[in-house]
Amino acid sequence: MEIVNPALDDYLIAHATPADDVLRDLAEETRRSYPDLTSMQITQDEGALLALLVGLTGARRIIEIGTFTGYSALCMARALPSDGTLLACDVSEEWTSVARRYWERAGVADRIDLRLAPALETIRSLPDEETFDLAFIDADKVGYPDYWQALVPRMRRGGLLVLDNVLRSGKVVDPEARDEATEAIRRVNDTIAADERVESVLLPVRDGVTLARRR
């Protein structure tokens, strides 16, 4: 199932805030270096959405679960105020080495704290009182339920959680799809819908984006 009609792709891109040379070069290098992993990089319009959400929430402290080559972190870091910070969690030195180069080129490296370790370990190592204004979850899908439970208590009142790929290319409504990742996404989607700590909406943006605001 195509969540977004491929015929609309160019139109959607053309009507979002355009990517500059840094973002275009990063996207191209990622496609060239990791042709089998391009689905792990968000699109230009989703990057524009993330930047907009950072500005709308007035976020100063962000956590990202799953950084890959750094496109989403770059979009969000640029939207932060000069004293804002983004805690980026990933496990790959190889992928994030690409990210570091482009963060430096964009002049936002000083706003990004990259931690190379399993994300749950990083979250649990933080001081108990540390909270976030915005969280972006875009890592291994099997881990989404655990990431959700670890992060909701750390969101400030009014803080925003954003989850990517919550439709799994339509698999969430396919009774034949029983793979572990799809089951985990179904589970977290059901959890969010019933979670009284947040108000939420699941949007059919690209492969599905959930926005959940901490009450």
Tab-separated table of C-alpha atoms in Angstrom, residues 44-165:
chain	number	residue	atom	x	y	z
A	44	GLN	CA	12.264	17.135	2.725
A	45	ASP	CA	8.645	17.877	3.609
A	46	GLU	CA	8.846	15.888	6.838
A	47	GLY	CA	12.027	17.745	7.720
A	48	ALA	CA	10.185	21.016	7.179
A	49	LEU	CA	7.383	19.733	9.429
A	50	LEU	CA	9.819	18.903	12.225
A	51	ALA	CA	11.435	22.322	12.020
A	52	LEU	CA	8.008	23.933	12.137
A	53	LEU	CA	7.032	21.894	15.202
A	54	VAL	CA	10.195	22.954	17.020
A	55	GLY	CA	9.318	26.585	16.402
A	56	LEU	CA	5.625	26.208	17.255
A	57	THR	CA	6.353	24.483	20.573
A	58	GLY	CA	9.145	26.875	21.500
A	59	ALA	CA	11.311	23.838	22.147
A	60	ARG	CA	14.710	24.392	23.720
A	61	ARG	CA	15.517	20.809	24.681
A	62	ILE	CA	14.958	17.981	22.174
A	63	ILE	CA	15.705	14.271	22.205
A	64	GLU	CA	15.916	12.211	19.023
A	65	ILE	CA	15.793	8.419	19.045
A	66	GLY	CA	17.403	7.225	15.807
A	67	THR	CA	19.667	9.681	13.987
A	68	PHE	CA	20.993	7.754	10.962
A	69	THR	CA	22.916	10.274	8.775
A	70	GLY	CA	21.542	13.289	10.571
A	71	TYR	CA	18.911	14.880	8.307
A	72	SER	CA	16.149	15.138	10.915
A	73	ALA	CA	18.531	16.301	13.635
A	74	LEU	CA	19.851	18.993	11.311
A	75	CYS	CA	16.335	20.252	10.548
A	76	MET	CA	15.401	20.415	14.225
A	77	ALA	CA	18.698	21.852	15.455
A	78	ARG	CA	18.428	24.724	12.996
A	79	ALA	CA	15.014	25.600	14.414
A	80	LEU	CA	16.301	25.727	18.001
A	81	PRO	CA	17.250	28.984	19.666
A	82	SER	CA	20.991	29.572	19.964
A	83	ASP	CA	21.071	28.119	23.489
A	84	GLY	CA	18.899	25.121	22.615
A	85	THR	CA	20.212	21.554	22.619
A	86	LEU	CA	19.344	18.301	20.883
A	87	LEU	CA	20.297	14.961	22.395
A	88	ALA	CA	20.765	12.555	19.471
A	89	CYS	CA	20.694	8.827	20.237
A	90	ASP	CA	22.066	6.254	17.812
A	91	VAL	CA	24.274	3.168	17.804
A	92	SER	CA	26.165	3.585	14.527
A	93	GLU	CA	29.491	5.381	14.378
A	94	GLU	CA	29.489	4.944	10.591
A	95	TRP	CA	26.139	6.580	9.887
A	96	THR	CA	26.581	9.367	12.409
A	97	SER	CA	30.041	10.220	11.078
A	98	VAL	CA	28.202	11.460	7.989
A	99	ALA	CA	25.824	13.392	10.231
A	100	ARG	CA	28.649	15.096	12.109
A	101	ARG	CA	30.167	16.465	8.902
A	102	TYR	CA	26.925	18.058	7.821
A	103	TRP	CA	26.117	19.414	11.276
A	104	GLU	CA	29.494	21.118	11.244
A	105	ARG	CA	28.894	22.484	7.751
A	106	ALA	CA	25.478	23.826	8.812
A	107	GLY	CA	26.901	25.462	11.932
A	108	VAL	CA	24.717	23.528	14.390
A	109	ALA	CA	27.188	20.946	15.735
A	110	ASP	CA	27.438	22.829	19.031
A	111	ARG	CA	23.695	22.347	19.607
A	112	ILE	CA	23.773	18.563	19.143
A	113	ASP	CA	24.919	16.104	21.797
A	114	LEU	CA	25.379	12.739	20.052
A	115	ARG	CA	25.338	9.658	22.271
A	116	LEU	CA	26.419	6.364	20.689
A	117	ALA	CA	24.684	3.756	22.810
A	118	PRO	CA	21.327	1.986	22.940
A	119	ALA	CA	18.766	4.756	23.382
A	120	LEU	CA	17.139	3.266	26.470
A	121	GLU	CA	20.524	3.170	28.188
A	122	THR	CA	21.079	6.824	27.325
A	123	ILE	CA	17.640	7.839	28.605
A	124	ARG	CA	18.039	5.888	31.837
A	125	SER	CA	21.447	7.452	32.446
A	126	LEU	CA	20.003	10.973	32.495
A	127	PRO	CA	19.343	12.774	35.766
A	128	ASP	CA	15.852	12.057	37.085
A	129	GLU	CA	14.870	15.705	36.815
A	130	GLU	CA	15.901	16.121	33.175
A	131	THR	CA	12.953	16.802	30.862
A	132	PHE	CA	12.393	17.560	27.188
A	133	ASP	CA	10.204	19.885	25.167
A	134	LEU	CA	10.112	17.695	22.066
A	135	ALA	CA	10.972	14.072	21.326
A	136	PHE	CA	11.312	12.517	17.874
A	137	ILE	CA	11.209	8.708	17.692
A	138	ASP	CA	12.443	7.203	14.432
A	139	ALA	CA	14.556	4.179	15.303
A	140	ASP	CA	14.043	0.401	15.402
A	141	LYS	CA	10.291	-0.185	15.320
A	142	VAL	CA	10.396	-3.075	17.797
A	143	GLY	CA	11.665	-0.627	20.402
A	144	TYR	CA	8.865	1.944	20.010
A	145	PRO	CA	6.733	0.730	22.964
A	146	ASP	CA	9.738	0.935	25.288
A	147	TYR	CA	10.835	4.315	23.944
A	148	TRP	CA	7.323	5.635	24.514
A	149	GLN	CA	7.187	4.498	28.128
A	150	ALA	CA	10.670	5.843	28.836
A	151	LEU	CA	10.048	9.258	27.316
A	152	VAL	CA	6.514	10.255	28.324
A	153	PRO	CA	7.489	10.828	31.983
A	154	ARG	CA	10.384	13.018	30.809
A	155	MET	CA	8.248	15.393	28.730
A	156	ARG	CA	7.360	18.735	30.195
A	157	ARG	CA	3.700	19.693	30.432
A	158	GLY	CA	2.767	20.672	26.882
A	159	GLY	CA	5.790	18.858	25.469
A	160	LEU	CA	5.399	17.108	22.126
A	161	LEU	CA	6.300	13.553	21.143
A	162	VAL	CA	6.577	12.804	17.416
A	163	LEU	CA	6.707	9.212	16.165
A	164	ASP	CA	7.530	8.321	12.562
A	165	ASN	CA	6.526	5.267	10.484
